[in-house]
Coordinates of C-alpha atoms in Angstrom, one line a residue:
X20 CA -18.1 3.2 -10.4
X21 CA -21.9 2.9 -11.6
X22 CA -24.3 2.2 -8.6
X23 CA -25.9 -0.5 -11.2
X24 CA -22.6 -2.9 -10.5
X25 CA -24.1 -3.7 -7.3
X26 CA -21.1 -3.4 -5.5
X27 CA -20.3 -2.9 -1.7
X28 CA -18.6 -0.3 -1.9
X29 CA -18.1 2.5 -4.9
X30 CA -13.6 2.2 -4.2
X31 CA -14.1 -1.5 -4.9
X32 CA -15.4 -3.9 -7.3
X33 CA -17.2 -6.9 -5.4
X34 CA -20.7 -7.7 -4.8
X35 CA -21.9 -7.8 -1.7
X36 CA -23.2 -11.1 -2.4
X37 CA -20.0 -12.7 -2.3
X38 CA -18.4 -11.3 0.5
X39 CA -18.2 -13.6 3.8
X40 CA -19.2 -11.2 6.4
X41 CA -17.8 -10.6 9.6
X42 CA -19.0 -10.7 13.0
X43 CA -19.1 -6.0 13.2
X44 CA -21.8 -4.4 10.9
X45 CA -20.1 -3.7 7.6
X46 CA -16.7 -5.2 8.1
X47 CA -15.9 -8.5 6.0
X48 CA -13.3 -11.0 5.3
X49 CA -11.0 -11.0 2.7
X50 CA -11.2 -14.6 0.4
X51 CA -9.1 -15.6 -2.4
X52 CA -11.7 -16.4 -4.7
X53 CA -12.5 -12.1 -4.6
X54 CA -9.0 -11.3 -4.0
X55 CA -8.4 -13.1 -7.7
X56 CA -10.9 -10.7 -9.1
X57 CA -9.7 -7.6 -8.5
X58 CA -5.8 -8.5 -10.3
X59 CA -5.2 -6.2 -12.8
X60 CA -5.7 -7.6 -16.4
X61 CA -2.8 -8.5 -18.7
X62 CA -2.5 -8.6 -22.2
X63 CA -0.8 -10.1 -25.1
X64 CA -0.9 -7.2 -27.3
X65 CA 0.6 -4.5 -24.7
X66 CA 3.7 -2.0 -23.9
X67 CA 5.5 -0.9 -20.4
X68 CA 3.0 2.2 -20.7
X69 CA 0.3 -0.3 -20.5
X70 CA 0.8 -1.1 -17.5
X71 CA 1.5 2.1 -15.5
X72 CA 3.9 4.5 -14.0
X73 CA 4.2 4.9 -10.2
X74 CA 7.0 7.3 -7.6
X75 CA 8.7 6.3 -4.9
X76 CA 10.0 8.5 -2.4
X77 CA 12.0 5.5 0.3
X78 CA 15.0 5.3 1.5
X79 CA 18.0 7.2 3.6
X80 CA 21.7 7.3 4.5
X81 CA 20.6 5.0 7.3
X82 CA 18.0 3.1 5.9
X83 CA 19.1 2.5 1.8
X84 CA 17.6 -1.2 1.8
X85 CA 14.1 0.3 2.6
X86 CA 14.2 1.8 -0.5
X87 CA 15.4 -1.6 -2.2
X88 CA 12.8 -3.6 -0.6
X89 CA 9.8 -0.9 -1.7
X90 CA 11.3 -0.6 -5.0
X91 CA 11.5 -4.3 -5.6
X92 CA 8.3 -5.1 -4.3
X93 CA 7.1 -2.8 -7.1
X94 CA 8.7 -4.0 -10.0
X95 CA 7.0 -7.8 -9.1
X96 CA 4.1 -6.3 -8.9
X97 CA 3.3 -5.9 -13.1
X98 CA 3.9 -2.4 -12.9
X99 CA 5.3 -0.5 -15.9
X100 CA 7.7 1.7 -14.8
X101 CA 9.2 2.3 -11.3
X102 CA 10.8 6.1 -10.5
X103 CA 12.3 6.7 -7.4
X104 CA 13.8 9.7 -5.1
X105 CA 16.0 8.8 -2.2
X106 CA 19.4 9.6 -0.4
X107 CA 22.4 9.5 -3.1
X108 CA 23.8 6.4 -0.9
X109 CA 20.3 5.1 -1.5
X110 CA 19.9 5.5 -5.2
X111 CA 23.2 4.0 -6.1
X112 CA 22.7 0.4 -3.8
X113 CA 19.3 0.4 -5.3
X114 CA 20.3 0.9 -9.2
X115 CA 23.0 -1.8 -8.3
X116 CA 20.3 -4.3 -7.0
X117 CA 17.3 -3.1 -9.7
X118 CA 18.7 -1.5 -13.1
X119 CA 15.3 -1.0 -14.2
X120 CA 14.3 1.6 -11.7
X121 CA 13.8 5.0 -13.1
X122 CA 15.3 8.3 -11.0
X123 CA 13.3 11.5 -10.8
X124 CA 14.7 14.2 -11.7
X125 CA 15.8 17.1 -8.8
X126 CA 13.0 19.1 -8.9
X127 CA 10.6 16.1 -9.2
X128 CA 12.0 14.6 -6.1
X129 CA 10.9 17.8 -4.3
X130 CA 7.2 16.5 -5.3
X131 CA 7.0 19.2 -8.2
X132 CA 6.3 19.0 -11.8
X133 CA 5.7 15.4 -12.0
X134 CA 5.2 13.6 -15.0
X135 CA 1.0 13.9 -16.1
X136 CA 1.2 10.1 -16.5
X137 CA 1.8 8.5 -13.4
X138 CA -0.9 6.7 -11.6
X139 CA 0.4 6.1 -8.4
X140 CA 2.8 7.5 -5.6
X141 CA 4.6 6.5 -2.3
X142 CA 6.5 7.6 0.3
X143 CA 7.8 7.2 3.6
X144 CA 10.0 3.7 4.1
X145 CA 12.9 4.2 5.4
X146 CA 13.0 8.3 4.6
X147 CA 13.3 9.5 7.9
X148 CA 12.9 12.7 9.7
X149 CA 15.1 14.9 7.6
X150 CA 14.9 18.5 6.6
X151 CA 13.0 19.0 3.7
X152 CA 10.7 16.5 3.6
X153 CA 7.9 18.3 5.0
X154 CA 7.7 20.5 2.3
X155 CA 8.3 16.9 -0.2
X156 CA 5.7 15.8 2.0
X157 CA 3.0 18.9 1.3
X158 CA 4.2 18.8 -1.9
X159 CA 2.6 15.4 -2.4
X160 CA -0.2 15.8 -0.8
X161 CA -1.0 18.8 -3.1
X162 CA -1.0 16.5 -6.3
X163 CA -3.6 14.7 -8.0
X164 CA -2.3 11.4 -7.8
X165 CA -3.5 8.4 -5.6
X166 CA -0.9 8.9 -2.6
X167 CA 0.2 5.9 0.1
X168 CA 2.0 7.5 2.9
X169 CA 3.7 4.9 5.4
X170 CA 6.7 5.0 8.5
X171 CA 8.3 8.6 8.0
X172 CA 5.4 9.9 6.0
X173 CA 3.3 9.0 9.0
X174 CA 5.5 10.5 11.5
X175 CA 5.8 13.4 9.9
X176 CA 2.1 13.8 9.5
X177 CA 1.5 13.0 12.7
X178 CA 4.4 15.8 14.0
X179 CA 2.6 18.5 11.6
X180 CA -0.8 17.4 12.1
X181 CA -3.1 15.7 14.7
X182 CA -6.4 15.1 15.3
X183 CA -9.2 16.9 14.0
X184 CA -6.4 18.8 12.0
X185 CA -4.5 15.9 10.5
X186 CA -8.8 14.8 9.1
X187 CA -9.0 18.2 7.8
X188 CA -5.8 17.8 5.8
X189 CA -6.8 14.9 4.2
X190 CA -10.0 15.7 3.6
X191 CA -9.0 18.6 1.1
X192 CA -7.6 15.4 -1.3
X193 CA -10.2 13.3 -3.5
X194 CA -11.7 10.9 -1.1
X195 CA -10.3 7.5 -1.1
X196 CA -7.1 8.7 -2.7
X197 CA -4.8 8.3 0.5
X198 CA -3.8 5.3 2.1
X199 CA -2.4 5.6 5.1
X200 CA -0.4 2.5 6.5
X201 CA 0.2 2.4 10.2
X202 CA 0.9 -0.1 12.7
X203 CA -0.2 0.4 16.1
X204 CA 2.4 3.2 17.4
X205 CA 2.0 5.1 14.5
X206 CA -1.7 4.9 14.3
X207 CA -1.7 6.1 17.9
X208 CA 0.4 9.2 17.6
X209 CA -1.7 10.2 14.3
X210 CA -5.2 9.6 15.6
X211 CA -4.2 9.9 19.9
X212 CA -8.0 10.1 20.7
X213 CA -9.0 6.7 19.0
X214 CA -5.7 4.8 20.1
X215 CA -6.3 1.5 17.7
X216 CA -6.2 -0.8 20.7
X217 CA -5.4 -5.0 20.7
X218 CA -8.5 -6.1 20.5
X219 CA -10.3 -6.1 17.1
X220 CA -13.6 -4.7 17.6
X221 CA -11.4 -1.3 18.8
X222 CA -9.1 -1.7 16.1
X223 CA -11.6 -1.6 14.0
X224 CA -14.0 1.2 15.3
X225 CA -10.5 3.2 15.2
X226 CA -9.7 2.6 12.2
X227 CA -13.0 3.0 10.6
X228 CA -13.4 6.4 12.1
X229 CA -9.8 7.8 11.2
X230 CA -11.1 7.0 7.5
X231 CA -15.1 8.2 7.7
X232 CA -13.3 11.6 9.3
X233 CA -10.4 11.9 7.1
X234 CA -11.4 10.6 3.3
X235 CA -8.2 8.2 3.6
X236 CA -8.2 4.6 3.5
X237 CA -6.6 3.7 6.5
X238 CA -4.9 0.2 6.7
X239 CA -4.4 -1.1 10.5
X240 CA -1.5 -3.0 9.9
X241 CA -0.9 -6.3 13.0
X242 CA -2.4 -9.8 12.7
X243 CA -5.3 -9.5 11.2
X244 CA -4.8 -6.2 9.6
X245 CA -7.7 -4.2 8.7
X246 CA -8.5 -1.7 5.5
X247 CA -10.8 0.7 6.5
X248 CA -13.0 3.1 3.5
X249 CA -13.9 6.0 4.0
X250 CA -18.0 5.0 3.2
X251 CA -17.6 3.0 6.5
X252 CA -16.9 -0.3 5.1
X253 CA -14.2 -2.2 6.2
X254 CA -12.3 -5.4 5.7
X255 CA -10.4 -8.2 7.8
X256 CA -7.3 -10.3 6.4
X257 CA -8.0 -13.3 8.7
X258 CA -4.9 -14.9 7.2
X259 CA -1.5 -13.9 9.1
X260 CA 2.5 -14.8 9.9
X261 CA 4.6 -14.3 12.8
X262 CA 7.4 -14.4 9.9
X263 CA 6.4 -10.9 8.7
X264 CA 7.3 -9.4 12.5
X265 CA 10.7 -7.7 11.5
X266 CA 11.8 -5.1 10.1
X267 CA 11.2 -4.0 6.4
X268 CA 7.7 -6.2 6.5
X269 CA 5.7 -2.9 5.9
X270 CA 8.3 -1.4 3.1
X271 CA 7.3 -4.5 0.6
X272 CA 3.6 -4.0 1.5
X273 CA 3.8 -0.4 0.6
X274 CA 5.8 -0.9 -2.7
X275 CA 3.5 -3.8 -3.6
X276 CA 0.4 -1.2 -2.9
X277 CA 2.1 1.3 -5.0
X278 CA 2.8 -0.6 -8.0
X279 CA -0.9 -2.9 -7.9
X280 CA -2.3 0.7 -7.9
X281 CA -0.3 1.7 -10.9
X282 CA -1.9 -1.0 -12.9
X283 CA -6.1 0.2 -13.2
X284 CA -7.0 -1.0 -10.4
X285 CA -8.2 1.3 -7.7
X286 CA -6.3 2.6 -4.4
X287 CA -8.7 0.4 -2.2
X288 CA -8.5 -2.6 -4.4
X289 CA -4.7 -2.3 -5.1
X290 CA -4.7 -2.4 -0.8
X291 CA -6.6 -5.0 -0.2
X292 CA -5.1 -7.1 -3.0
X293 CA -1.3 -5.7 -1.6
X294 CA -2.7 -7.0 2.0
X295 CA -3.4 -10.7 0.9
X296 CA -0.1 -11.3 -1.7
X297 CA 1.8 -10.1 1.4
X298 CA 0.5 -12.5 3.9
X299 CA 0.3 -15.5 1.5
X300 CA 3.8 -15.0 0.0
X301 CA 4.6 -14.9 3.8
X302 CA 2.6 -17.9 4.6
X303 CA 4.3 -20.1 1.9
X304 CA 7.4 -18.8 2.7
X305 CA 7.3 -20.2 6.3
X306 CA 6.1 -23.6 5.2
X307 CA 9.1 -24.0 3.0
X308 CA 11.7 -22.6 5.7
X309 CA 10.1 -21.3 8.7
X310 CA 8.6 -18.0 10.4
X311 CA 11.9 -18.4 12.7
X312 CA 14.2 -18.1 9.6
X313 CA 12.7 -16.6 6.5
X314 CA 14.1 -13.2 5.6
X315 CA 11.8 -10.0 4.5
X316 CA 14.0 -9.7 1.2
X317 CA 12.7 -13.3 -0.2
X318 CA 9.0 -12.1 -0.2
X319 CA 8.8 -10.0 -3.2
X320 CA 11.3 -12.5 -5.4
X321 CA 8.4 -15.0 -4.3
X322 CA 5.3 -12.9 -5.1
X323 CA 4.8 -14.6 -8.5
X324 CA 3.6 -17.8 -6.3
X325 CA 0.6 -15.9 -5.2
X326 CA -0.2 -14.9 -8.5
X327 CA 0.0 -17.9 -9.6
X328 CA -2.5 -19.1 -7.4
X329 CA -5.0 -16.5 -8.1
X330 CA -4.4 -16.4 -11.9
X331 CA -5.6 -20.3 -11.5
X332 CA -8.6 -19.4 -9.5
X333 CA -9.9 -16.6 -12.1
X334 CA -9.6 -19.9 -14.9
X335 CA -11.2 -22.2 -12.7

């Protein structure tokens, strides 16, 4: 991005000028006002290709609906196309919930000669700690595409790698091309020396170093969560939901990230945009039942409210 845009950072499109800053020395807060500037554009003249091609690896015999919720949480997003990899079990519940998904074929769901057009890929929800997914896994992180790596990716980086090695890794990849997504366990067993403790000023010192080390965006996930940039700026969803505290929360953020970062936007802007649908899909879905009862499944059929509410802010 040209340095003549002014903007805060070169992984995201906003000028400093109208960011609300927070109270640590480069962090700030995310605002719906920005957050409505960095949607991806639509148009009436436009095609499925348009809009982008993004993979999924999600999903096991144990955990198929992890690989439904990702996947769905994709297709709401605007994305294009969705191709996934999973479990045979897997596959089959999620073609019966979402005909529209795409499957890879065998040797692309071993991470190999993937299709030159995709923009985007995911993996980790639900995948767990089978044989033959590291190799899936280096395959991955071999390729050229913009990679978000969350639960079983995590664990299995952080069973391969740790430390000073797991930063060397990742810093072989384009910086700002990996987002990693972990919640407090997992960011401790991949970074055990900075810990990502409660309270927010070491949450975000943690993260930020994880990401200046490593080249990845590293998003915090907890109350609050925080994207860290690898330049050393960092952001702060003040917005939160007790309702998103169950399982399958993090599968629809990461299927959300992957298919906003199918669409021309960014890694970093598809994460932060991904962070604040999440939250305010949640929000609005506890206001109309409750953070007691809403279920994880009814955010991503109830994305389009949030859209809706930014697409009005960007014609205001």
């Amino acid at each position: 991005m040209p340095e003549s845009l002014e903007t805060i950072s070169p992984y995201v499109a906003i000028h400093p000028g109208n960011l609300q800053a927070a109270a640590f020395p480069g962090a700030f807060f995310l605002q719906e006002k920005l957050m409505a500037q960095l949607l991806p554009q639509r148009f009436a003249d436009s095609h499925k290709g348009t809009y982008g091609r993004v993979a999924l690896w999600a999903g096991s015999q144990a955990y198929p609906g992890a690989l439904c919720l990702a996947a769905e949480a994709a297709l709401r997003s605007g994305v294009g196309y969705v191709e996934v990899a999973s479990d045979p079990s897997a596959l089959d519940l999620c073609l019966l919930r979402f005909p529209e998904v795409v499957l890879l074929s065998p040797r692309q769901a071993q991470g190999l000669d993937l299709d030159p057009q995709l923009k985007a890929l995911a993996a980790g929800p639900g995948w767990s700690l089978q044989p033959g997914h590291d190799q899936i896994l280096e395959n991955l992180l071999a390729s050229p595409y913009p990679l978000i790596l969350d639960a079983d990716a995590l664990n299995l980086l952080a069973r391969r790698f740790s430390g000073p090695a797991l930063c060397h890794r990742l810093s072989q990849r384009k910086p700002a091309t990996t987002l990693l997504t972990p919640h407090p366990g997992e960011f401790a067993r991949l970074a055990p020396d900075l810990g990502g403790r409660k309270e927010e000023a070491n949450r975000l010192a943690a993260a930020r170093s994880l990401s200046q080390a490593s080249g990845a965006i590293v998003l915090l996930k907890g109350s609050r969560s925080l994207v860290a940039l690898p330049d050393g700026i960092c952001f702060i969803c003040p917005e939160s939901c007790s309702g998103l505290a169950r399982a399958g929360s993090g599968d629809v953020l990461t299927g959300l990230c992957l298919g906003l970062a199918g669409q021309g936007i960014s890694l970093a802007e598809a994460t932060l945009l991904a962070v604040w649908i999440h939250v305010k899909t949640a929000q609005l879905l506890a206001s109309a039942t409750s953070e007691r009862s809403m279920r994880v499944g009814d955010l991503a059929p109830n994305f389009y409210q949030v859209f809706r509410l930014l697409d009005q802010d960007l014609q205001a």
